[in-house]
Coordinates of C-alpha atoms and ligand atoms in Angstrom, one line a residue:
X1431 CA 30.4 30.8 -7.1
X1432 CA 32.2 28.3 -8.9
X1433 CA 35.2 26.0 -9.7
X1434 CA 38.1 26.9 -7.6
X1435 CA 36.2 28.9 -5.4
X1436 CA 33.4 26.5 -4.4
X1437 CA 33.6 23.0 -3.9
X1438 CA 30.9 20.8 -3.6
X1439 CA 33.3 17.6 -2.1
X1440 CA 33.8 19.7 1.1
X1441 CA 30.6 19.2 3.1
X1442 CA 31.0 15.4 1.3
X1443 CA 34.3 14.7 2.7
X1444 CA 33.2 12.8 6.3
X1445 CA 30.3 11.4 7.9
X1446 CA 29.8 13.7 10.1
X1447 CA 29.4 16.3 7.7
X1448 CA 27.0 14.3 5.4
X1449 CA 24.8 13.9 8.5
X1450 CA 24.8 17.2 8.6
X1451 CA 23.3 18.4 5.1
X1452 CA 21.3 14.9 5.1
X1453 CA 17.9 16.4 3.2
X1454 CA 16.3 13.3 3.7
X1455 CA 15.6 10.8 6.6
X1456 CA 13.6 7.3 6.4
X1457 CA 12.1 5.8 10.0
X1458 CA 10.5 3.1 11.0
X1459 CA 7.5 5.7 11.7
X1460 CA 7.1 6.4 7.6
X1461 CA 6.4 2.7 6.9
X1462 CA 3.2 0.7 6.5
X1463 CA 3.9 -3.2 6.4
X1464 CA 1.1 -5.0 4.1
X1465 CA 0.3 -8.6 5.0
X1466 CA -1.8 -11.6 3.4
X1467 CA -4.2 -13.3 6.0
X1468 CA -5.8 -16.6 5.3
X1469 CA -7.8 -19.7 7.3
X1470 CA -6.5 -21.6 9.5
X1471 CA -4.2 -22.2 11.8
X1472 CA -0.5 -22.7 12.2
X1473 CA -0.2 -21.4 8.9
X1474 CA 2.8 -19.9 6.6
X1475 CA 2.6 -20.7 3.3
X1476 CA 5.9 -19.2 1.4
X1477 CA 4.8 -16.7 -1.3
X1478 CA 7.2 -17.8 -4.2
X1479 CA 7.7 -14.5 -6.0
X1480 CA 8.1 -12.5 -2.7
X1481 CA 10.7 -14.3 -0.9
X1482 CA 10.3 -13.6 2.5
X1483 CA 6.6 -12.6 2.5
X1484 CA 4.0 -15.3 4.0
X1485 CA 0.0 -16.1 3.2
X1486 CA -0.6 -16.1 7.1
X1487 CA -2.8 -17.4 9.3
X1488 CA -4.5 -15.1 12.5
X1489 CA -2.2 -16.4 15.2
X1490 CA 1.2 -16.4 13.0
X1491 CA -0.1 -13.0 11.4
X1492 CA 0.0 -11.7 15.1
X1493 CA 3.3 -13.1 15.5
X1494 CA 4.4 -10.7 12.4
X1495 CA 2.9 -7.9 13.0
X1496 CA 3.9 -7.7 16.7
X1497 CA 7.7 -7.8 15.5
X1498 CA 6.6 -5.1 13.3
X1499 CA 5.1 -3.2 16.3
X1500 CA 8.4 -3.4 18.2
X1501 CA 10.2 -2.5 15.8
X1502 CA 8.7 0.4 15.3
X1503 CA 6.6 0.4 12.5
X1504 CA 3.0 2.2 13.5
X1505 CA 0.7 0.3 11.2
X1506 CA -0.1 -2.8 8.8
X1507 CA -2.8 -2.9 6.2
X1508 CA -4.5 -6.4 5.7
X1509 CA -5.4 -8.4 2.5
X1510 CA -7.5 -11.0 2.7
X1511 CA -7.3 -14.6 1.2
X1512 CA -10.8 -16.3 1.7
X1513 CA -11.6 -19.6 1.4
X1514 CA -14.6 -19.0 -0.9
X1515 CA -15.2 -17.1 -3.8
X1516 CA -18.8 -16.0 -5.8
X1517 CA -19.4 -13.3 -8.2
X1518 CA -20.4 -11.1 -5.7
X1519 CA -17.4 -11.0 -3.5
X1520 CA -19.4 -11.4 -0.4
X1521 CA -17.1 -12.6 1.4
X1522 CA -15.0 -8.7 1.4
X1523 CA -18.2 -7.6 4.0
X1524 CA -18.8 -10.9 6.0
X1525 CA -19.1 -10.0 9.6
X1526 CA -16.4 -13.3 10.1
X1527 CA -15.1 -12.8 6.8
X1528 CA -10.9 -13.4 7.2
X1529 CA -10.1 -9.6 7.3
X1530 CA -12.9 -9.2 9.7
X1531 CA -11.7 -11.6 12.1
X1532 CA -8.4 -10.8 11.2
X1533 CA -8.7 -7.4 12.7
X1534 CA -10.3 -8.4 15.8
X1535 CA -7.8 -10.8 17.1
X1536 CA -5.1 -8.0 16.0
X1537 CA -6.4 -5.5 18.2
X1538 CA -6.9 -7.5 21.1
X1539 CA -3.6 -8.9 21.0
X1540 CA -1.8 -5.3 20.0
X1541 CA -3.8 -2.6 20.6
X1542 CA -1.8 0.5 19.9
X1543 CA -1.0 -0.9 16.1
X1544 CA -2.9 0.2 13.3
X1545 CA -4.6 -2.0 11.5
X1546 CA -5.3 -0.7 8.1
X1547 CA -7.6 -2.4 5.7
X1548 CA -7.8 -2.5 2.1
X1549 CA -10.9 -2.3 0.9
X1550 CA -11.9 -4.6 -2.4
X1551 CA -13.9 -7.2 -4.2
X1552 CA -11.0 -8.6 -6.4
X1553 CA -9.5 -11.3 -3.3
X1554 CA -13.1 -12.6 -3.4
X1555 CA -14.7 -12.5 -6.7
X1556 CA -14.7 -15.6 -8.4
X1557 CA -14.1 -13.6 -11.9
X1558 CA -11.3 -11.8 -10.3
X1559 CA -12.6 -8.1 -10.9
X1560 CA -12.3 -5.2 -8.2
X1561 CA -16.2 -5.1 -8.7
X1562 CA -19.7 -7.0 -9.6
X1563 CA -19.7 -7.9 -13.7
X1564 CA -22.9 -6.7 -15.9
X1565 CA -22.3 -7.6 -19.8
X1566 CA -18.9 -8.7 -19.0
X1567 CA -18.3 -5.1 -17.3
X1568 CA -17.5 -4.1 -14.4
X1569 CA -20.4 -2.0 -12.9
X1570 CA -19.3 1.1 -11.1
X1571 CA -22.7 2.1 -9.5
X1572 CA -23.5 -1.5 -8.1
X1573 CA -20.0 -2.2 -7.0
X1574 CA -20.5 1.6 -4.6
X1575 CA -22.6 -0.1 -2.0
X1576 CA -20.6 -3.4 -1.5
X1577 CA -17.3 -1.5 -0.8
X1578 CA -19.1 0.7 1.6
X1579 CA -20.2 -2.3 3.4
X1580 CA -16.9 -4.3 3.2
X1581 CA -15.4 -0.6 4.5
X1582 CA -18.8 -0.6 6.9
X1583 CA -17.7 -4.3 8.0
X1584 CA -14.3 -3.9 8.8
X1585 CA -14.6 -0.8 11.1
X1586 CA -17.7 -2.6 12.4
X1587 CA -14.1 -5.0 13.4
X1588 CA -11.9 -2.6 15.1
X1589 CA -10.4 -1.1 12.1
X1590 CA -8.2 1.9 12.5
X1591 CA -8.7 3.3 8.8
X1592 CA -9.8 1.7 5.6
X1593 CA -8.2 2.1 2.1
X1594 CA -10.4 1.4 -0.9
X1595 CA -8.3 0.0 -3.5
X1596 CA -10.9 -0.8 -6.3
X1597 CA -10.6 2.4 -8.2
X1598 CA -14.5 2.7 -8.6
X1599 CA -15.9 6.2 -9.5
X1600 CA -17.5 7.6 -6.1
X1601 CA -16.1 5.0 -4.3
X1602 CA -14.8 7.6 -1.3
X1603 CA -17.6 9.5 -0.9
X1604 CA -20.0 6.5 -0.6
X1605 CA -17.7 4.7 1.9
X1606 CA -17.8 8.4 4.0
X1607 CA -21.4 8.8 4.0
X1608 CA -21.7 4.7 5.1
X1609 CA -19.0 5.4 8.0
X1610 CA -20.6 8.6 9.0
X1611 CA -24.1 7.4 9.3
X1612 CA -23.0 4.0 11.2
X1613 CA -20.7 5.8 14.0
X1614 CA -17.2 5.6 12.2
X1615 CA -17.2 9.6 11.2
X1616 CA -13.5 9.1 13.5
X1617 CA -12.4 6.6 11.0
X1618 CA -9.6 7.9 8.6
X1619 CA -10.0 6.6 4.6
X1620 CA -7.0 6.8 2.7
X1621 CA -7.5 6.2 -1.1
X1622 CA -5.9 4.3 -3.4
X1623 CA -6.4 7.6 -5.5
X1624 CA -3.4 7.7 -8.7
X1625 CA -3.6 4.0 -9.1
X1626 CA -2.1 2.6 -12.2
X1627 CA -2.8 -0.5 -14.2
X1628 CA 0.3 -1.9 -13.5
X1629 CA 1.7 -5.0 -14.5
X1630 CA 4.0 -4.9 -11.1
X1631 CA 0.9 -6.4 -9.4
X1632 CA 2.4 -9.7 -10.7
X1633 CA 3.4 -11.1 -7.8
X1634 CA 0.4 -9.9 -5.5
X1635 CA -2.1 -11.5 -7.7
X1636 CA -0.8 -14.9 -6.9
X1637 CA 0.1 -14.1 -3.2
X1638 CA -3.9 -13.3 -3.0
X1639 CA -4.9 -15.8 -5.6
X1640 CA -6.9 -12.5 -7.4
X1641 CA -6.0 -12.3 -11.1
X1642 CA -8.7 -11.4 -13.3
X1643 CA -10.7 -14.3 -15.0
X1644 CA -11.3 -12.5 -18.1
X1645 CA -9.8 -9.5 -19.3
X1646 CA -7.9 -7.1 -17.3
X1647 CA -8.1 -4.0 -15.1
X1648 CA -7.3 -1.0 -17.7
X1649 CA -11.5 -0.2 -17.6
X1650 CA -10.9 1.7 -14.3
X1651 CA -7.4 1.6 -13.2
X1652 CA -5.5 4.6 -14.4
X1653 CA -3.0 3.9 -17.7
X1654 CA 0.6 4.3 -16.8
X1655 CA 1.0 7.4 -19.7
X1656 CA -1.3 10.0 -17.9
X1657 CA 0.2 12.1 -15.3
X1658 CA -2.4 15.6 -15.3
X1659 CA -5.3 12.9 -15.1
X1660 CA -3.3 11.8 -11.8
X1661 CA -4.3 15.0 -10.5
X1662 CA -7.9 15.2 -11.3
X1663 CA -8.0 11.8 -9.7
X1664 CA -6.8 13.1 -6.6
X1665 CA -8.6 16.3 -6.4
X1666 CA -11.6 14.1 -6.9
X1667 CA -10.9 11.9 -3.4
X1668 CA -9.9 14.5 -2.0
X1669 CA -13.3 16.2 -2.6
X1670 CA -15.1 13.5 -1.6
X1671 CA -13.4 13.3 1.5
X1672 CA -10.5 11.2 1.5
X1673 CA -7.8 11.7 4.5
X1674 CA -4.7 10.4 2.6
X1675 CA -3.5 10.3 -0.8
X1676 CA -2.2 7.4 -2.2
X1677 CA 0.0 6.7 -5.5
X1678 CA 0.7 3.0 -7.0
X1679 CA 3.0 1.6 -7.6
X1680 CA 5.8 3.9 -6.5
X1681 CA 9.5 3.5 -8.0
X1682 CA 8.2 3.9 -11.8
X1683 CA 5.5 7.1 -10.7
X1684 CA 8.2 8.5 -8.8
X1685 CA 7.1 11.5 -10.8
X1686 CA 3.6 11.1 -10.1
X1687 CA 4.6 11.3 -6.5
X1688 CA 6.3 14.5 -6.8
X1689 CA 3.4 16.6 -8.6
X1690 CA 0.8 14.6 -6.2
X1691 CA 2.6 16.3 -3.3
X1692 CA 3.2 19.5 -4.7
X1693 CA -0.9 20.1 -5.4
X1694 CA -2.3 18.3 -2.8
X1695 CA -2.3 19.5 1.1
X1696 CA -3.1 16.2 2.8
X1697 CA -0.5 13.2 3.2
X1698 CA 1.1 11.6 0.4
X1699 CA 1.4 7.8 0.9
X1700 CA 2.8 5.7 -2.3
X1701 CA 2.6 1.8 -2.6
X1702 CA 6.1 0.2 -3.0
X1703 CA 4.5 -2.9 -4.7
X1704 CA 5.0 -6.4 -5.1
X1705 CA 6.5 -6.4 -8.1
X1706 CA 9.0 -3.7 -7.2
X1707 CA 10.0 -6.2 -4.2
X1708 CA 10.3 -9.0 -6.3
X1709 CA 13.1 -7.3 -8.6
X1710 CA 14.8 -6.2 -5.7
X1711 CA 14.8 -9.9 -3.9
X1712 CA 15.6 -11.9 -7.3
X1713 CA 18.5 -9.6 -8.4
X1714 CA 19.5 -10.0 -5.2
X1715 CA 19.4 -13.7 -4.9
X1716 CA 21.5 -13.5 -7.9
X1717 CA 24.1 -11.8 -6.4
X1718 CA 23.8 -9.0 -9.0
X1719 CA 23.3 -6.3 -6.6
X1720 CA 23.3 -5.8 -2.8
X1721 CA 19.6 -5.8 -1.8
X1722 CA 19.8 -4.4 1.6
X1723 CA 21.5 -1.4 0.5
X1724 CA 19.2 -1.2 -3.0
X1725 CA 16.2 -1.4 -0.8
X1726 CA 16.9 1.5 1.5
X1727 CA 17.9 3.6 -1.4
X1728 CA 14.6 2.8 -3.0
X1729 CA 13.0 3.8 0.3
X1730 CA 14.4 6.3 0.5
X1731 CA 13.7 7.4 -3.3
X1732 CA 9.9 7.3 -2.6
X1733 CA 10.5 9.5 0.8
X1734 CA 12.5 12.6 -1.4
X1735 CA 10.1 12.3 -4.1
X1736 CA 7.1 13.3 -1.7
X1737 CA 5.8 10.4 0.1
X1738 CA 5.2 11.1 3.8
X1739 CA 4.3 7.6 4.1
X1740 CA 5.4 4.4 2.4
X1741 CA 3.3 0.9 1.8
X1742 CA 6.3 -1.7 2.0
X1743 CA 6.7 -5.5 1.9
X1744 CA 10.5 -4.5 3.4
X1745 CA 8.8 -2.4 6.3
X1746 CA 10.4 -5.3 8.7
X1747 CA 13.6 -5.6 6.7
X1748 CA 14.1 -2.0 7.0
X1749 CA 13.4 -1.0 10.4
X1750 CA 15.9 -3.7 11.3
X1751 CA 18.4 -1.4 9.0
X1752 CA 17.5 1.7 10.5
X1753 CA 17.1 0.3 14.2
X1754 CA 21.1 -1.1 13.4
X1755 CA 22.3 1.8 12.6
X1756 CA 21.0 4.3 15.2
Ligands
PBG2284 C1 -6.5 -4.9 -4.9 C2 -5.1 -4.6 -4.8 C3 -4.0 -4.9 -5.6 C4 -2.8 -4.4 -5.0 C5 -3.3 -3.8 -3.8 N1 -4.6 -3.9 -3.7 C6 -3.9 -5.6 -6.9 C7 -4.6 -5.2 -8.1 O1 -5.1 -4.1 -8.2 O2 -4.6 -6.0 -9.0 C8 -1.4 -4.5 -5.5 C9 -0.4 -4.5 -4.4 C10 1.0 -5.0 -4.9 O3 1.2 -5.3 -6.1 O4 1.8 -5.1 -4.0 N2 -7.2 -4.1 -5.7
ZN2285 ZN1 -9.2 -5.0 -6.5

């Protein structure tokens, strides 16, 4: 059918009608807000390239993510600022390392929120790297049995799921088997699994003071040209046992997004990143373009392109949108 015959303006022409063929619907429900916890108390230091977005400490953290619990939003995933660092990272598996504590006082104070923890060396390495250095390397094999115990530590907390970030070969698989022989075979892993090396991590690496020393992270996280070795990336987590699928960053993968939910049967999360917040917020602050509307479109964007479930510094921001407007 076409031109007179069918028009595609009528089903456009009101509202009620677009409500009607709406393909696509974001809730508070899809979101996952991430948050930077560090010592002290009282504590709320401003994150300058994320306006809006706080290095916390436990009580204010709980303050945050219990107006994220109201409004909706089902879970948070923590990152970790600690107050010391050494080439081993130790503090990622400390029994009272930040997270760990972290995680406790969250779930006494908020039970039925899901704390989510990412699961990496590079907040606590003094070099900076997602893993222990050998010959100025990163060494995949010795890094497998310190994410397993910071994974090991943090359901050891009260952790709901964990979600290794480090892009380590095996990583999933040895963080299983740990969890499984230790009592946490219930806890969920969701991988960091088509992770890029992304220069949108900008603003993250100085929220959680964890920019590489030397060098940079293009020895194991995935480079942005490849999209069929995205795939064997996932299959590979998925083999080992991973429960959710994650891709990162989101808006420039949207792509990646797309194929990853088309192969894969398990949930497809994507991380909205820092620096994908940060354009969003400065543009905005410029007045150049209307950020609450941008960011809901951008949500919205990662939703339609496959993402059941969406990592976002706006979680807040949006469920206030959403919870306006229903
Ligand atoms: C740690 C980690 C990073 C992010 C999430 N986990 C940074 C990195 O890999 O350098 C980035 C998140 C963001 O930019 O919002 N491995
Ligand atoms: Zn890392």
């Amino acid at each position: 059918m076409l031109f007179p015959d069918y028009r595609p303006r009528r089903l456009r022409q009101n509202e009620t009608l677009r409500r009607m063929i709406r393909e696509t619907h974001l809730r508070a429900d899809d979101m996952i807000l991430p948050l930077f916890v560090t010592g002290g108390n009282g504590i709320q230091n401003p994150i300058p390239s994320m306006p809006g977005q706080f290095q916390l400490s436990i009580d204010r953290l709980i303050g945050v993510a219990g107006e994220a619990f109201e409004l909706g939003i089902p879970a948070i995933i923590l990152f970790g600022i600690p107050d010391k660092k050494d080439p081993e990272g130790s503090g990622a598996y400390k029994k009272d390392g930040i997270v760990q504590l972290a995680v406790r006082s969250v779930k006494d104070a908020l039970p039925e929120l899901a704390v989510i923890t990412d699961v990496c060396l590079c907040e606590y390495t003094s070099h900076g790297h997602c893993g222990v250095i050998a010959d100025q390397q990163v060494d995949n094999d010795a890094t497998l049995e310190l994410l397993a115990r910071a994974a090991l530590s943090h359901a050891e907390a009260g952790a709901d799921m964990v979600a290794p970030s480090d892009m380590m070969d095996g990583r999933v698989a040895e963080i299983r088997e740990t969890l499984d022989e230790s009592g946490f075979s219930h806890i969920p892993i969701m991988s960091y699994a088509a992770k890029y090396c992304s220069a949108y991590y900008g603003p993250f690496r100085e929220a959680a003071g964890s920019a590489p020393q030397f060098g940079d992270r293009r020895s194991y996280q995935m480079d942005p040209a490849n999209s069929i070795e995205a795939i064997r990336e996932v299959t590979l987590d998925v083999e080992e046992g991973a429960d959710i699928i994650m891709v990162k960053p989101a808006l420039a993968y949207l792509d990646i997004i797309r194929s990853v939910r088309e192969e894969i049967d398990l949930p497809v999360a994507a991380y909205n990143v820092s620096g994908e917040y940060a354009m969003i917020k400065a543009a905005a602050q410029m007045g150049w373009l209307d950020g609450s509307k941008v960011m809901m479109e951008t949500l919205l964007a990662i939703k339609r392109a496959g993402a059941e479930l969406i990592l976002t510094y706006f979680a807040i921001e949006a469920a206030k949108v959403l919870e306006a407007s229903s």
